[in-house]
PDB file of N, CA and C in Angstrom:
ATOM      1  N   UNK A  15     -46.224 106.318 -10.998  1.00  0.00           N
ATOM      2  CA  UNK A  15     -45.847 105.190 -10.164  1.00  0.00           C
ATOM      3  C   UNK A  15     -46.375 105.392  -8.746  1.00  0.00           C
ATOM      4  N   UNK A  16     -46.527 104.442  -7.724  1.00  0.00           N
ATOM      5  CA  UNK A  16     -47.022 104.427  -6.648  1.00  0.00           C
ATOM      6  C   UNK A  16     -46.202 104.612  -5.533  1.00  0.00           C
ATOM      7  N   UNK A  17     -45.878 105.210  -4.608  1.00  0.00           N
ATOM      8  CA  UNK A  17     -44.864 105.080  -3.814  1.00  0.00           C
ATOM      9  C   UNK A  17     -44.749 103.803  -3.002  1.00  0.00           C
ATOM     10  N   UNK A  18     -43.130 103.485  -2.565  1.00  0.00           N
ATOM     11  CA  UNK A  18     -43.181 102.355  -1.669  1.00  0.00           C
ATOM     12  C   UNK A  18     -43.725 102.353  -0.568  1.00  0.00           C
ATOM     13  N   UNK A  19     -44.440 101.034  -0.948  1.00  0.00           N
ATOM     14  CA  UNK A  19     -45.001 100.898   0.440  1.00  0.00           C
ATOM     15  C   UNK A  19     -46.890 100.806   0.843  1.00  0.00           C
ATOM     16  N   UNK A  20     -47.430 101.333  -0.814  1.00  0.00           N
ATOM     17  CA  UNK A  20     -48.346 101.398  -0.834  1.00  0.00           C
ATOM     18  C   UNK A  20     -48.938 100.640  -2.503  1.00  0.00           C
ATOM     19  N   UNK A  21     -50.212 100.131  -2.201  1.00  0.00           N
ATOM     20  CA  UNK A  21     -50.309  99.262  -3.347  1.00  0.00           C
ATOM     21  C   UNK A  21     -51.935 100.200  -3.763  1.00  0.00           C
ATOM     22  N   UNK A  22     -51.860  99.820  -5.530  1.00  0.00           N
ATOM     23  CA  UNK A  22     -52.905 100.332  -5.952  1.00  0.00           C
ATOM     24  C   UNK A  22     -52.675 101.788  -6.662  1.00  0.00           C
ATOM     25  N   UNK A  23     -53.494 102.072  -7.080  1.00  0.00           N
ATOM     26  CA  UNK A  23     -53.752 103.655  -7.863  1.00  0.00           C
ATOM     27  C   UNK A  23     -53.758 104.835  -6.389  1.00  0.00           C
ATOM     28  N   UNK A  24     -52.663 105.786  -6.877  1.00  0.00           N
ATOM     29  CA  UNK A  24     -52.906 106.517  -5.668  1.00  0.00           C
ATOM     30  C   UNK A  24     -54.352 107.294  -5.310  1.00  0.00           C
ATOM     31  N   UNK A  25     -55.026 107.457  -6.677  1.00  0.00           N
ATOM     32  CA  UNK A  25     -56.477 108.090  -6.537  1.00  0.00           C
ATOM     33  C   UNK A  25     -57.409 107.174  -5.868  1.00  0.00           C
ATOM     34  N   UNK A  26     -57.536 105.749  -5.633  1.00  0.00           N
ATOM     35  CA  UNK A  26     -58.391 104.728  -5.178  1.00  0.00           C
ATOM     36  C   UNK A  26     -57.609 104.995  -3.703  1.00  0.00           C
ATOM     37  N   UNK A  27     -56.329 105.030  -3.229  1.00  0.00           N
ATOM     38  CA  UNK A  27     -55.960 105.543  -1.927  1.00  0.00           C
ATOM     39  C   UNK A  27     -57.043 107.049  -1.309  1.00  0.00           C
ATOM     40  N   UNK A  28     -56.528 107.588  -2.223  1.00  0.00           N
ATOM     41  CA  UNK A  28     -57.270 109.214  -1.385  1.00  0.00           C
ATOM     42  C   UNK A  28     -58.524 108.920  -1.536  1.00  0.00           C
ATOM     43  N   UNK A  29     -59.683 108.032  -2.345  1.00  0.00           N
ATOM     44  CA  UNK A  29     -60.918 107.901  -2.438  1.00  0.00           C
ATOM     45  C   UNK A  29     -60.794 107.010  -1.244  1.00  0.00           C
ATOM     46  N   UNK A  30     -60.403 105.783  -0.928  1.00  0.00           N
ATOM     47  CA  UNK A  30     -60.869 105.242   0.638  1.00  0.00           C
ATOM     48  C   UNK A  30     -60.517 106.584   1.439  1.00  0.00           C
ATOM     49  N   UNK A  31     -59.307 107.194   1.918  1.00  0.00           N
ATOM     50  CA  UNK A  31     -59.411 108.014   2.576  1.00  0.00           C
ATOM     51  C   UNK A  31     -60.365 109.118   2.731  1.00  0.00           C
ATOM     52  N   UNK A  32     -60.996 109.285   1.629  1.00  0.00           N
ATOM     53  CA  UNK A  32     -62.144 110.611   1.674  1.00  0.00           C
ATOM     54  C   UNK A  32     -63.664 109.415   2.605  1.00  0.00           C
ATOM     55  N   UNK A  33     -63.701 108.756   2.318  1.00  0.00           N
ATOM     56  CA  UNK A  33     -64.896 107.741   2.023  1.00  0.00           C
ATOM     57  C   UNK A  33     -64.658 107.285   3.722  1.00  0.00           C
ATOM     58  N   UNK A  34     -63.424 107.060   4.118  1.00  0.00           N
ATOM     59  CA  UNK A  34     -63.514 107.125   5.783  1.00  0.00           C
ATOM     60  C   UNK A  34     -63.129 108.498   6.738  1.00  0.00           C
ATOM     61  N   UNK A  35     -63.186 109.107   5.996  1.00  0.00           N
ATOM     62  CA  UNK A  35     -63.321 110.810   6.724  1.00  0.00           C
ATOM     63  C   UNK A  35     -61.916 111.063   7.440  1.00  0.00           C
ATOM     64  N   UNK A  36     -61.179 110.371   7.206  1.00  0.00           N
ATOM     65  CA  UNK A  36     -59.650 110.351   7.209  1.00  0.00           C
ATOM     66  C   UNK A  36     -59.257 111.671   7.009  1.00  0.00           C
ATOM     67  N   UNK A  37     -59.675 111.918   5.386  1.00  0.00           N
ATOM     68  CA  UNK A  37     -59.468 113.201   4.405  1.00  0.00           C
ATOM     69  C   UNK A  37     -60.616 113.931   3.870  1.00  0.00           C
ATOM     70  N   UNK A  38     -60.918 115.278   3.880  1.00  0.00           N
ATOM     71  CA  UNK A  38     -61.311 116.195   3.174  1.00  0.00           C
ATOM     72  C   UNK A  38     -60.874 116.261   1.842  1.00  0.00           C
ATOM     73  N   UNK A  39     -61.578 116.165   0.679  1.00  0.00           N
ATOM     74  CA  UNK A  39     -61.360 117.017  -0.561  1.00  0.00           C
ATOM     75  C   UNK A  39     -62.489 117.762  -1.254  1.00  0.00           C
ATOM     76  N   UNK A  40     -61.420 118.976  -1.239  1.00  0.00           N
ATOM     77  CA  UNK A  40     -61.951 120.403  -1.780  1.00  0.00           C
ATOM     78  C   UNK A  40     -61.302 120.414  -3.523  1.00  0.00           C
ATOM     79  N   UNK A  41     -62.342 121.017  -4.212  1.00  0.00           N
ATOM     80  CA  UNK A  41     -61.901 121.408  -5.227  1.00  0.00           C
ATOM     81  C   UNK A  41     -61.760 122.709  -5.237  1.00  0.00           C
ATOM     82  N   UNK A  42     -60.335 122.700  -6.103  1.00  0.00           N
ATOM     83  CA  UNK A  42     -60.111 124.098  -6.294  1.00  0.00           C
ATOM     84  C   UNK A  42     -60.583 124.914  -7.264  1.00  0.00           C
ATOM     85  N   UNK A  43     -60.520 126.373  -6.839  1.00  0.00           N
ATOM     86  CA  UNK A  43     -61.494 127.320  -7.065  1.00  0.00           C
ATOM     87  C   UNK A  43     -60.511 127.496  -9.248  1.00  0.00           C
ATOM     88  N   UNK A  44     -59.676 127.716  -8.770  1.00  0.00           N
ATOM     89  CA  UNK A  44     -58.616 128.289  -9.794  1.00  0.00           C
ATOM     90  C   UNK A  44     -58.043 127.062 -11.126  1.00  0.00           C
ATOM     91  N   UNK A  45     -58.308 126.005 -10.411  1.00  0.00           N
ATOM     92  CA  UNK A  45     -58.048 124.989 -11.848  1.00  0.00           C
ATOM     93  C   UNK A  45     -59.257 123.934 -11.709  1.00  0.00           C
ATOM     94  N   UNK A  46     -60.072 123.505 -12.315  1.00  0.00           N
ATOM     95  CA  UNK A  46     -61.184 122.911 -13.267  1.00  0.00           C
ATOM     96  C   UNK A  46     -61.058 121.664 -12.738  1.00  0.00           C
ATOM     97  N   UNK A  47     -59.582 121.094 -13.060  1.00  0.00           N
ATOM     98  CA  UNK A  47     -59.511 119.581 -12.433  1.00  0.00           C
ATOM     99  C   UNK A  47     -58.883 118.975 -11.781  1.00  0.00           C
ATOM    100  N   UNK A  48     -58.135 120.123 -10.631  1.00  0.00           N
ATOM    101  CA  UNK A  48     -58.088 119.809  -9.209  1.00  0.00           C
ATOM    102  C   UNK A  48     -58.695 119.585  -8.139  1.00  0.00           C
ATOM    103  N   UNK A  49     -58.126 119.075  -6.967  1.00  0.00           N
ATOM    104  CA  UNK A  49     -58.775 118.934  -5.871  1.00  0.00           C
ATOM    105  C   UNK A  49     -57.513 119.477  -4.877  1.00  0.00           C
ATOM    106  N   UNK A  50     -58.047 119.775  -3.487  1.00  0.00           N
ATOM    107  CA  UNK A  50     -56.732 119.731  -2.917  1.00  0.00           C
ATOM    108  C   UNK A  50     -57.640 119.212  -1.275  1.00  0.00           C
ATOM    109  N   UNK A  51     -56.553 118.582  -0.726  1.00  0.00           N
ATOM    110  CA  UNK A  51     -56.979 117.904   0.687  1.00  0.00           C
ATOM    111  C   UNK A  51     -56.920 117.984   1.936  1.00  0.00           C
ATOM    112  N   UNK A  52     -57.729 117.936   2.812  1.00  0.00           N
ATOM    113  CA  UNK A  52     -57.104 118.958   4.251  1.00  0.00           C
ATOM    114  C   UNK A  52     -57.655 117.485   5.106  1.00  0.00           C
ATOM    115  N   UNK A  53     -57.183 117.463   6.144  1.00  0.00           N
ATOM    116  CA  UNK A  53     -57.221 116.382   7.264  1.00  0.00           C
ATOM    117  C   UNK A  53     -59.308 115.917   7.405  1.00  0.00           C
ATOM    118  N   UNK A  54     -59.568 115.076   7.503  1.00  0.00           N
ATOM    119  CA  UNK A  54     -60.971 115.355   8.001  1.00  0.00           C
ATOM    120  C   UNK A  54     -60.950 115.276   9.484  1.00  0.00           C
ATOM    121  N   UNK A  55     -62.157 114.755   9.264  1.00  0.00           N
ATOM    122  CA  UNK A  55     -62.970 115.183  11.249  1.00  0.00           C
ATOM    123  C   UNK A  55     -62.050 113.438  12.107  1.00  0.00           C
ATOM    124  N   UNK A  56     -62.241 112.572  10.818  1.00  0.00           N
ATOM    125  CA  UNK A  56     -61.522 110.814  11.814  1.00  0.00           C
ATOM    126  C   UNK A  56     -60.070 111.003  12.373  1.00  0.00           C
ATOM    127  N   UNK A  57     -59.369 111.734  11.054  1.00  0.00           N
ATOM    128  CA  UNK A  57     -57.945 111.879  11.142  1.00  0.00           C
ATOM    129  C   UNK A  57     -57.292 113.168  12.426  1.00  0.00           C
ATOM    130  N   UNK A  58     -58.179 114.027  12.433  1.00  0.00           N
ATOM    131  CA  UNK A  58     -58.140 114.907  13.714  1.00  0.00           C
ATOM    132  C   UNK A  58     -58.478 114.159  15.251  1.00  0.00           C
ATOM    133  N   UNK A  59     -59.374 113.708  15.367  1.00  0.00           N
ATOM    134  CA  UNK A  59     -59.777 113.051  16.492  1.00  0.00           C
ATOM    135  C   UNK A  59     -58.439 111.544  16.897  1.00  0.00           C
ATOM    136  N   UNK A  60     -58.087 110.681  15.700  1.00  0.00           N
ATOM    137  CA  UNK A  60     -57.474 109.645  16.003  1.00  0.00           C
ATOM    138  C   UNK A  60     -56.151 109.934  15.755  1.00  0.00           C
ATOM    139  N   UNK A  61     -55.444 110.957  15.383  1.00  0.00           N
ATOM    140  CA  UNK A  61     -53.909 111.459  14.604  1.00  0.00           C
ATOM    141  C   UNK A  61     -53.533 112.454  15.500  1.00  0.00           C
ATOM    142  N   UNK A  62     -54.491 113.455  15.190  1.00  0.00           N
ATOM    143  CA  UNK A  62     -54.430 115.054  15.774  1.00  0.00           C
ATOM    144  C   UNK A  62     -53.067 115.374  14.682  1.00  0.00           C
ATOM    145  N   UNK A  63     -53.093 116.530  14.393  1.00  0.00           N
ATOM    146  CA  UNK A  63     -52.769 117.432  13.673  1.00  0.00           C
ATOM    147  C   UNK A  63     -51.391 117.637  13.854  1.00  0.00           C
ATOM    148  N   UNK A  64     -50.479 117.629  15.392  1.00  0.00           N
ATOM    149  CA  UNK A  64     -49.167 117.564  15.453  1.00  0.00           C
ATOM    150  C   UNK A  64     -48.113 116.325  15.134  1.00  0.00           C
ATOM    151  N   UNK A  65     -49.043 115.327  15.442  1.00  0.00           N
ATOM    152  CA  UNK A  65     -48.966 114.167  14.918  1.00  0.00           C
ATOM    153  C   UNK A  65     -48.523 113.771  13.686  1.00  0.00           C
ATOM    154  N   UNK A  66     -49.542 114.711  12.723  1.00  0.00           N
ATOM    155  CA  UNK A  66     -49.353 114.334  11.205  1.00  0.00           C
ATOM    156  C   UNK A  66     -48.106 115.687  10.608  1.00  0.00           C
ATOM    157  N   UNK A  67     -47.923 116.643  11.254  1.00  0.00           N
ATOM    158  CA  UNK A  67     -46.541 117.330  11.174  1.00  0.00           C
ATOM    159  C   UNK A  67     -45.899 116.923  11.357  1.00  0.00           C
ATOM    160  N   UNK A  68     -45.829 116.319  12.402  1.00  0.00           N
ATOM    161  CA  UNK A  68     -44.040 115.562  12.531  1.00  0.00           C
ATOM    162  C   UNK A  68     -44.104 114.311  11.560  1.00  0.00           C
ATOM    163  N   UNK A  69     -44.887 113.635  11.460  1.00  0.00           N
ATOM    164  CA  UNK A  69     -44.492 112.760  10.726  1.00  0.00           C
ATOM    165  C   UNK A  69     -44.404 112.889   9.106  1.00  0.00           C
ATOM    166  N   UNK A  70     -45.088 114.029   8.760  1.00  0.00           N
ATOM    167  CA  UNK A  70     -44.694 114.485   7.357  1.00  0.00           C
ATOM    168  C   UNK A  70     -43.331 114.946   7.277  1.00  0.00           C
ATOM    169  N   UNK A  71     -42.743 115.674   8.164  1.00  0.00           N
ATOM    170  CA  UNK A  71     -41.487 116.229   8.586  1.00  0.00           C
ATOM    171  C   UNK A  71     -40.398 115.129   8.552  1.00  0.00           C
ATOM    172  N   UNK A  72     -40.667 114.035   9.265  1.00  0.00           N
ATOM    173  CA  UNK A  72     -39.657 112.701   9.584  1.00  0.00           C
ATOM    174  C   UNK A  72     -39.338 112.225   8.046  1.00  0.00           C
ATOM    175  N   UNK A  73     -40.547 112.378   7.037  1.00  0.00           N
ATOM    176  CA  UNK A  73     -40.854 111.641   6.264  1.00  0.00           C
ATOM    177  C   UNK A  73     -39.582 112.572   4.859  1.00  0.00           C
ATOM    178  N   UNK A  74     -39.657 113.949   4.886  1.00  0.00           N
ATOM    179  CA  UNK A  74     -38.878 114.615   4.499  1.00  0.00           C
ATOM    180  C   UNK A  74     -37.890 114.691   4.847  1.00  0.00           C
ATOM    181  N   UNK A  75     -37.424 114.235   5.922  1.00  0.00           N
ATOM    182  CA  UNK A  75     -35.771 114.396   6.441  1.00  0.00           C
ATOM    183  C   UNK A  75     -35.876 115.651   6.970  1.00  0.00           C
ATOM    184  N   UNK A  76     -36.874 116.047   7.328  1.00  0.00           N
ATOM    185  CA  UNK A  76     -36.588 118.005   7.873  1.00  0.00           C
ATOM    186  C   UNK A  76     -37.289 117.942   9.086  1.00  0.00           C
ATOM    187  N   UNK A  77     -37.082 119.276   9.821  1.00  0.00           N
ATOM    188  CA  UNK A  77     -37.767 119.205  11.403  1.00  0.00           C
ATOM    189  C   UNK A  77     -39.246 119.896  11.110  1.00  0.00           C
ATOM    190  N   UNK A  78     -40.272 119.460  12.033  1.00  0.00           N
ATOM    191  CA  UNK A  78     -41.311 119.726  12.167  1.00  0.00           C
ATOM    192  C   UNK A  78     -41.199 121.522  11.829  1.00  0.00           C
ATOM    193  N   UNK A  79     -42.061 122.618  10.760  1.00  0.00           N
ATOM    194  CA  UNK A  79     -42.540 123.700  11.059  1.00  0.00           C
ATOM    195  C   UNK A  79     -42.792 124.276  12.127  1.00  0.00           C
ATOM    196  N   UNK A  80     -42.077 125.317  12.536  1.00  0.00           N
ATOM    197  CA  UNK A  80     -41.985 125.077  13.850  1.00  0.00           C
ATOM    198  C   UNK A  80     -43.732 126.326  14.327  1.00  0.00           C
ATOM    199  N   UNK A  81     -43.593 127.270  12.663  1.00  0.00           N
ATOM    200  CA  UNK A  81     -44.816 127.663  13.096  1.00  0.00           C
ATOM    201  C   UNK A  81     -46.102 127.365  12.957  1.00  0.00           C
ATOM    202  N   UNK A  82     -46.108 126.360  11.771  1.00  0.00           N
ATOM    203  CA  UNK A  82     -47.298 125.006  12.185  1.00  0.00           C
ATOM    204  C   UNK A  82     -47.753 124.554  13.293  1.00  0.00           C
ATOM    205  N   UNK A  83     -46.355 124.369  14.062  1.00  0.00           N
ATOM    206  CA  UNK A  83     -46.738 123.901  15.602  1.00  0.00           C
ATOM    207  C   UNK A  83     -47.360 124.846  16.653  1.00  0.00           C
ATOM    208  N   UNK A  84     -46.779 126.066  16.060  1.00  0.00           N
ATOM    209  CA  UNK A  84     -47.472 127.082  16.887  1.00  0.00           C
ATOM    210  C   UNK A  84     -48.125 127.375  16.789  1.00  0.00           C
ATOM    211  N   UNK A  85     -49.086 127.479  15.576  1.00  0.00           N
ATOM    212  CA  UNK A  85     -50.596 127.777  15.472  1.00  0.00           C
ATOM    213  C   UNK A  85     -51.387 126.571  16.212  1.00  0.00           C
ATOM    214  N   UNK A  86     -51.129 125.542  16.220  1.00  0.00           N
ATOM    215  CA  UNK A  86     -51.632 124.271  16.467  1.00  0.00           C
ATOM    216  C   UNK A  86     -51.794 124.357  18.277  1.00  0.00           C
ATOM    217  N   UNK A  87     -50.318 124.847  18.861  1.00  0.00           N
ATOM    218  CA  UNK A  87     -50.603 124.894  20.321  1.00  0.00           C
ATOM    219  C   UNK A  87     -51.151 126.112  20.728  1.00  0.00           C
ATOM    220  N   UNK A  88     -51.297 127.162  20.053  1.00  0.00           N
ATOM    221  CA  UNK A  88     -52.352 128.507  20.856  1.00  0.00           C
ATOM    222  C   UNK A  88     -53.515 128.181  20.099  1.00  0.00           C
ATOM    223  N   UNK A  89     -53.911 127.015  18.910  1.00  0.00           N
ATOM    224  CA  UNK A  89     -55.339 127.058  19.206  1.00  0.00           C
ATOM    225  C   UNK A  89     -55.795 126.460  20.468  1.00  0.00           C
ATOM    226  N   UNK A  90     -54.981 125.389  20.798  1.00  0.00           N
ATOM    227  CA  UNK A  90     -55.423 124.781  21.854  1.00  0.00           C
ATOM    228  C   UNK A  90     -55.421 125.712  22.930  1.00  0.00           C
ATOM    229  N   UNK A  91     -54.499 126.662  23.390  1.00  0.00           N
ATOM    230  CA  UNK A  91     -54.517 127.364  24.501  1.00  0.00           C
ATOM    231  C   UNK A  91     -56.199 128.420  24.260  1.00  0.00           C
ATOM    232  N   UNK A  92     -56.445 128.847  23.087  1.00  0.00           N
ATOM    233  CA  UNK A  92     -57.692 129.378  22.947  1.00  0.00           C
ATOM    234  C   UNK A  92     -58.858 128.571  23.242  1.00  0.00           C
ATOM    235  N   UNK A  93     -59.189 127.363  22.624  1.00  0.00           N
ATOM    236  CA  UNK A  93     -59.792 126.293  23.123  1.00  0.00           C
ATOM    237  C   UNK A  93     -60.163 126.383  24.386  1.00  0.00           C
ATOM    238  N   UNK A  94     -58.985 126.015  25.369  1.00  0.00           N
ATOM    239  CA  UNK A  94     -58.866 126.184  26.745  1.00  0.00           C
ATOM    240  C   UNK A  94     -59.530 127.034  27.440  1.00  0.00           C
ATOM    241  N   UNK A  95     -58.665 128.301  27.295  1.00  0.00           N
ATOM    242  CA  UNK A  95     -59.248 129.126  27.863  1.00  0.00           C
ATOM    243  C   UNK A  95     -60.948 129.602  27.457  1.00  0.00           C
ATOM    244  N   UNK A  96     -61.647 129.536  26.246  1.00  0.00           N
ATOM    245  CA  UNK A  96     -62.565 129.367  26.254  1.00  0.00           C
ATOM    246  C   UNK A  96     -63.681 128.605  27.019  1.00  0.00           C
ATOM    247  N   UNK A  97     -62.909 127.149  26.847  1.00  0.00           N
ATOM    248  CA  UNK A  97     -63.616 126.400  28.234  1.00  0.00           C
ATOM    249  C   UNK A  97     -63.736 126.736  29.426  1.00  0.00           C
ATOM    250  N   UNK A  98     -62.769 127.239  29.675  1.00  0.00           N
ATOM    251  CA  UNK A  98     -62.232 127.633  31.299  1.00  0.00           C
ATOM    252  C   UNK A  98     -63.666 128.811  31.412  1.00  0.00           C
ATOM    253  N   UNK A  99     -64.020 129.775  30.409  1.00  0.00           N
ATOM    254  CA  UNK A  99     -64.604 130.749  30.903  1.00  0.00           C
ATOM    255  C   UNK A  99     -66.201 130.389  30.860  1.00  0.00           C
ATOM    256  N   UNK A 100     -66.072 129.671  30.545  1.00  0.00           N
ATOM    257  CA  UNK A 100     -67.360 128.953  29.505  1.00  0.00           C
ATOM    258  C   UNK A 100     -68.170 128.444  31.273  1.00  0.00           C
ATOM    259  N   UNK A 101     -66.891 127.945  31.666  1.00  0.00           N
ATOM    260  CA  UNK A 101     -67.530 127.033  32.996  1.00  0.00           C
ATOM    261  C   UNK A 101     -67.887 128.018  34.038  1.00  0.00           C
ATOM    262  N   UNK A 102     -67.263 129.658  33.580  1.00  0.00           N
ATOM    263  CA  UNK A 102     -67.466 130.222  35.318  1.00  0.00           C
ATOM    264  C   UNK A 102     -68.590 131.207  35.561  1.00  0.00           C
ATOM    265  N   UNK A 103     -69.064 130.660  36.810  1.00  0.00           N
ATOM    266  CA  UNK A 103     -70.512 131.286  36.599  1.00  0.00           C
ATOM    267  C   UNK A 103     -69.988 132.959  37.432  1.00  0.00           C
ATOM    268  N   UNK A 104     -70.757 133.779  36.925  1.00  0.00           N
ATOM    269  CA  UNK A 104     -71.350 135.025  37.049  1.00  0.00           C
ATOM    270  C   UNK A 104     -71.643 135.235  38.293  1.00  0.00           C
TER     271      UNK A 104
END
């Protein structure tokens, strides 16, 4: 069955989503006729990644991972500071 709220075959869902770079799918190494899905490059740039935690979280009735979030904010602090050094001249 389809969940509420959404119409159609859920596989024709994740195929537009792959097809607008929304979503990544990887097949897995360990079963033949899986796939499994990681955010793509659209859904990072227009969502960002904390974004789609909390709202998977809301969506469960549970609070955001809190160490999801923390990997998520010291990449950015790495990011950063990379830039930061990136800019200073010698």
């Amino acid at each position: 069955s389809v969940p509420a709220g959404l119409s159609g075959p859920v596989h024709v869902l994740l195929d537009d989503f792959v097809a607008r770079d929304y979503l990544m799918r990887e097949k897995m190494h360990d079963d033949d006729a899986g796939f499994g899905y990681a955010m793509g490059p659209r859904a990072v740039m227009e969502v960002g990644r904390e974004q789609l935690i909390t709202f998977c979280a809301e969506m469960m009735d549970e609070e955001p991972d809190p160490v999801m979030l923390a990997e998520i904010h010291g990449a950015e602090t790495t990011q950063g500071e990379e830039e930061e050094e990136d800019g200073e001249e010698d």
